[in-house]
Amino acid sequence: MLKQMENAGLTDLHFGLDPATGLKAIIAIHSTARGPAIGGCRFIHYAREQEAVTDALRLARGMSYKAALAGLPHGGGKAVIIRPEVEFDRVALMQAFGRMVDQLGGRYITAMDSGTEVSDMDAIETTTRFVSCTSASGDPSPHTALGIFEGIKAAVLHQLGKDNLAGLSVAIQGLGHVGHALAQRLHNAGAQLYVADIDPERTGRCVQEFNARAVDAEEIYDTGADIFSPCGLGATLNSDTIPRLNCRIVAGSANNQLATDQDGNRLRQRGILYAPDYVLNAGGLIHVAMHHAGHSPAERDDKIREIASTLTHLFEEADRTGQSVHHVADLHAESLLQAAKEAQIKRQRQEVQHA
Ligand code: NAD
């Protein structure tokens, strides 16, 4: 287990068990060097407990990268609650999880993720204040969509030399919370939309509201649109789909869009500019973190708009060094975390000396 933690770069791993409510939970903390770790809590079925641990381990580092490149005073963490196979009291279980989070004294702030809802965060809030995404903070998706939209404009300026989206075409894969809000913004900015979702109702809505052209979910890679925007599931950019893309830019909200690291290089070799997912989709995290810290909506929106300048900086560095943008982003995140770690060690030494 310790070796696994070392490989995942974690500082600590916590297990919580509460037989009275059926709680079996894991909290993985990757870094607190920049501030309290923040990250979602999954609540899904796992065939084996080890799979739940692996999920928490593998996802915590990504949250540190995302928070660092978003310029937030947070590190990354991830929680997993194993969904009980027998009947359970959901509120009581979430409250027990809240107590577990509270015992960490603010080292970890929890949030929504697969399988958890705003009502769960409200239940958690009754036992800890280290929680975000409660009904007071609202749905993060529109803020994620704002960040994607601003990032797409930065990518268009960099790659196509155009300072607006009028007349450009965008293929959106997945029209859920983020995809639909993004489609609205792109339509208002004068872009032509191709849309696909496995749910035909969602596709139909975009056709009606935004004059979009509906495409079969399997054919969304073949539209020839200027921009491909993956807003559904992860790992849709792979050795099968990338050769089918005839776009100049890939920029969407889905997490872990590249099936493998090699796929980032494949995009580059095809002359396609890739906006790294965790940089581009940080708007929701910025919203929950800044709402939790008591910042105003205007301050939050300014921070979300900074995603565009961060991306431009990464694009320029990738051009200068001949590396793939996703690789440049990882290196940049790692160097920010390393600098924060060194500052943290220095602070700790000074505290010991003054004690
Ligand atoms: P959502 O569940 O509301 O929407 C996802 C949509 O994708 C659904 O409409 C679903 O039917 C569709 N879909 C699934 N498989 C598909 C396929 N093969 N082809 C086409 N459509 C498909 O989720 P969301 O909140 O809109 O998030 C979208 C993505 O962005 C997810 O990967 C999520 O992890 C990521 N993300 C979301 C946020 C946020 O604030 N909601 C923040 C960061 C990252």
Short mmCIF file of N, CA and C and ligand atoms in Angstrom, two decimals, residues 66 139-142 144 173-179 196-199 202 217-218 220 230-234 236 253-255 281-282 284-285, ligand 1:
data_model
loop_
_atom_site.label_atom_id
_atom_site.label_comp_id
_atom_site.label_asym_id
_atom_site.label_seq_id
_atom_site.Cartn_x
_atom_site.Cartn_y
_atom_site.Cartn_z
N LYS A 66 -4.74 20.37 -11.45
CA LYS A 66 -5.81 21.27 -11.89
C LYS A 66 -5.83 22.53 -11.03
N ASP A 139 -24.86 24.62 -9.03
CA ASP A 139 -24.27 23.75 -10.04
C ASP A 139 -23.00 24.38 -10.64
N PRO A 140 -21.87 23.66 -10.60
CA PRO A 140 -20.63 24.25 -11.16
C PRO A 140 -20.58 24.26 -12.70
N SER A 141 -21.49 23.50 -13.35
CA SER A 141 -21.36 23.30 -14.81
C SER A 141 -21.35 24.59 -15.64
N PRO A 142 -22.23 25.56 -15.36
CA PRO A 142 -22.17 26.79 -16.19
C PRO A 142 -20.81 27.48 -16.08
N THR A 144 -17.94 25.90 -15.52
CA THR A 144 -17.02 25.08 -16.33
C THR A 144 -17.18 25.48 -17.80
N GLN A 173 -19.33 16.80 -28.61
CA GLN A 173 -19.65 15.40 -28.27
C GLN A 173 -20.13 15.38 -26.81
N GLY A 174 -21.42 15.15 -26.59
CA GLY A 174 -21.96 15.14 -25.22
C GLY A 174 -22.63 16.47 -24.91
N LEU A 175 -23.95 16.42 -24.67
CA LEU A 175 -24.72 17.66 -24.49
C LEU A 175 -25.40 17.68 -23.14
N GLY A 176 -24.64 17.29 -22.11
CA GLY A 176 -25.17 17.29 -20.75
C GLY A 176 -25.05 18.67 -20.14
N HIS A 177 -24.78 18.73 -18.85
CA HIS A 177 -24.74 20.01 -18.15
C HIS A 177 -23.76 21.00 -18.80
N VAL A 178 -22.55 20.52 -19.08
CA VAL A 178 -21.54 21.43 -19.63
C VAL A 178 -21.75 21.62 -21.14
N GLY A 179 -21.96 20.51 -21.86
CA GLY A 179 -22.08 20.57 -23.32
C GLY A 179 -23.19 21.51 -23.77
N ALA A 196 -23.75 15.88 -30.95
CA ALA A 196 -24.05 14.45 -30.82
C ALA A 196 -24.16 14.08 -29.35
N ASP A 197 -25.15 13.24 -29.07
CA ASP A 197 -25.29 12.68 -27.72
C ASP A 197 -25.97 11.33 -27.89
N ILE A 198 -25.69 10.42 -26.97
CA ILE A 198 -26.36 9.12 -27.06
C ILE A 198 -27.84 9.26 -26.67
N ASP A 199 -28.17 10.41 -26.06
CA ASP A 199 -29.56 10.70 -25.70
C ASP A 199 -30.15 11.62 -26.77
N ARG A 202 -31.48 15.18 -25.97
CA ARG A 202 -30.50 16.26 -25.74
C ARG A 202 -30.01 16.84 -27.07
N ALA A 217 -23.88 9.73 -32.83
CA ALA A 217 -22.80 9.75 -31.82
C ALA A 217 -21.50 9.13 -32.36
N GLU A 218 -21.63 8.13 -33.20
CA GLU A 218 -20.44 7.45 -33.74
C GLU A 218 -19.73 8.28 -34.81
N ILE A 220 -19.42 11.74 -34.90
CA ILE A 220 -19.06 13.11 -34.51
C ILE A 220 -17.58 13.43 -34.80
N PRO A 230 -14.83 17.52 -26.92
CA PRO A 230 -15.33 16.34 -26.19
C PRO A 230 -15.89 16.74 -24.82
N CYS A 231 -17.20 16.63 -24.66
CA CYS A 231 -17.87 17.01 -23.41
C CYS A 231 -18.70 15.86 -22.85
N GLY A 232 -18.34 14.63 -23.22
CA GLY A 232 -19.07 13.46 -22.72
C GLY A 232 -18.18 12.66 -21.80
N LEU A 233 -17.75 11.52 -22.29
CA LEU A 233 -16.89 10.63 -21.50
C LEU A 233 -15.42 10.91 -21.76
N GLY A 234 -14.56 10.31 -20.91
CA GLY A 234 -13.12 10.42 -21.11
C GLY A 234 -12.63 9.42 -22.14
N THR A 236 -11.87 9.52 -25.24
CA THR A 236 -12.41 9.43 -26.60
C THR A 236 -11.36 9.82 -27.66
N SER A 253 -14.68 19.63 -22.28
CA SER A 253 -14.71 19.56 -20.81
C SER A 253 -14.38 18.19 -20.23
N ALA A 254 -14.51 17.13 -21.04
CA ALA A 254 -14.39 15.78 -20.46
C ALA A 254 -13.05 15.60 -19.74
N ASN A 255 -13.08 14.87 -18.64
CA ASN A 255 -11.84 14.56 -17.92
C ASN A 255 -11.11 13.43 -18.62
N ASN A 281 -10.94 22.73 -18.15
CA ASN A 281 -12.23 22.49 -17.47
C ASN A 281 -12.21 22.87 -15.98
N ALA A 282 -11.27 23.77 -15.61
CA ALA A 282 -11.13 24.12 -14.18
C ALA A 282 -12.18 25.11 -13.68
N GLY A 284 -15.33 24.95 -13.04
CA GLY A 284 -16.20 24.44 -11.96
C GLY A 284 -15.46 24.39 -10.64
N LEU A 285 -14.21 23.94 -10.69
CA LEU A 285 -13.40 23.88 -9.46
C LEU A 285 -13.14 25.30 -8.92
P1 NAD B 1 -23.35 15.05 -17.92
O1 NAD B 1 -23.49 13.69 -17.40
O2 NAD B 1 -24.37 16.09 -17.56
O3 NAD B 1 -23.28 15.01 -19.52
C1 NAD B 1 -22.55 14.08 -20.25
C2 NAD B 1 -23.30 13.86 -21.56
O4 NAD B 1 -22.52 13.04 -22.42
C3 NAD B 1 -24.64 13.15 -21.37
O5 NAD B 1 -25.66 13.89 -22.02
C4 NAD B 1 -24.41 11.79 -22.01
O6 NAD B 1 -25.59 11.23 -22.58
C5 NAD B 1 -23.38 12.14 -23.06
N1 NAD B 1 -22.61 11.01 -23.56
C6 NAD B 1 -22.13 9.93 -22.88
N2 NAD B 1 -21.47 9.10 -23.70
C7 NAD B 1 -21.51 9.68 -24.93
C8 NAD B 1 -21.02 9.29 -26.20
N3 NAD B 1 -20.33 8.15 -26.39
N4 NAD B 1 -21.25 10.11 -27.26
C9 NAD B 1 -21.94 11.27 -27.10
N5 NAD B 1 -22.46 11.67 -25.92
C10 NAD B 1 -22.24 10.88 -24.85
O7 NAD B 1 -21.89 15.54 -17.51
P2 NAD B 1 -21.33 17.03 -17.47
O8 NAD B 1 -21.46 17.53 -16.09
O9 NAD B 1 -21.87 17.81 -18.60
O10 NAD B 1 -19.78 16.74 -17.71
C11 NAD B 1 -19.29 16.37 -18.99
C12 NAD B 1 -17.83 15.97 -18.89
O11 NAD B 1 -17.07 17.06 -18.37
C13 NAD B 1 -17.56 14.78 -17.94
O12 NAD B 1 -16.48 14.05 -18.45
C14 NAD B 1 -17.15 15.46 -16.65
O13 NAD B 1 -16.32 14.62 -15.87
C15 NAD B 1 -16.39 16.65 -17.17
N6 NAD B 1 -16.36 17.78 -16.24
C16 NAD B 1 -17.52 18.34 -15.82
C17 NAD B 1 -17.49 19.42 -14.95
C18 NAD B 1 -18.76 20.08 -14.47
O14 NAD B 1 -18.69 21.18 -13.90
N7 NAD B 1 -19.92 19.46 -14.66
C19 NAD B 1 -16.25 19.95 -14.52
C20 NAD B 1 -15.06 19.36 -14.98
C21 NAD B 1 -15.14 18.28 -15.85
#
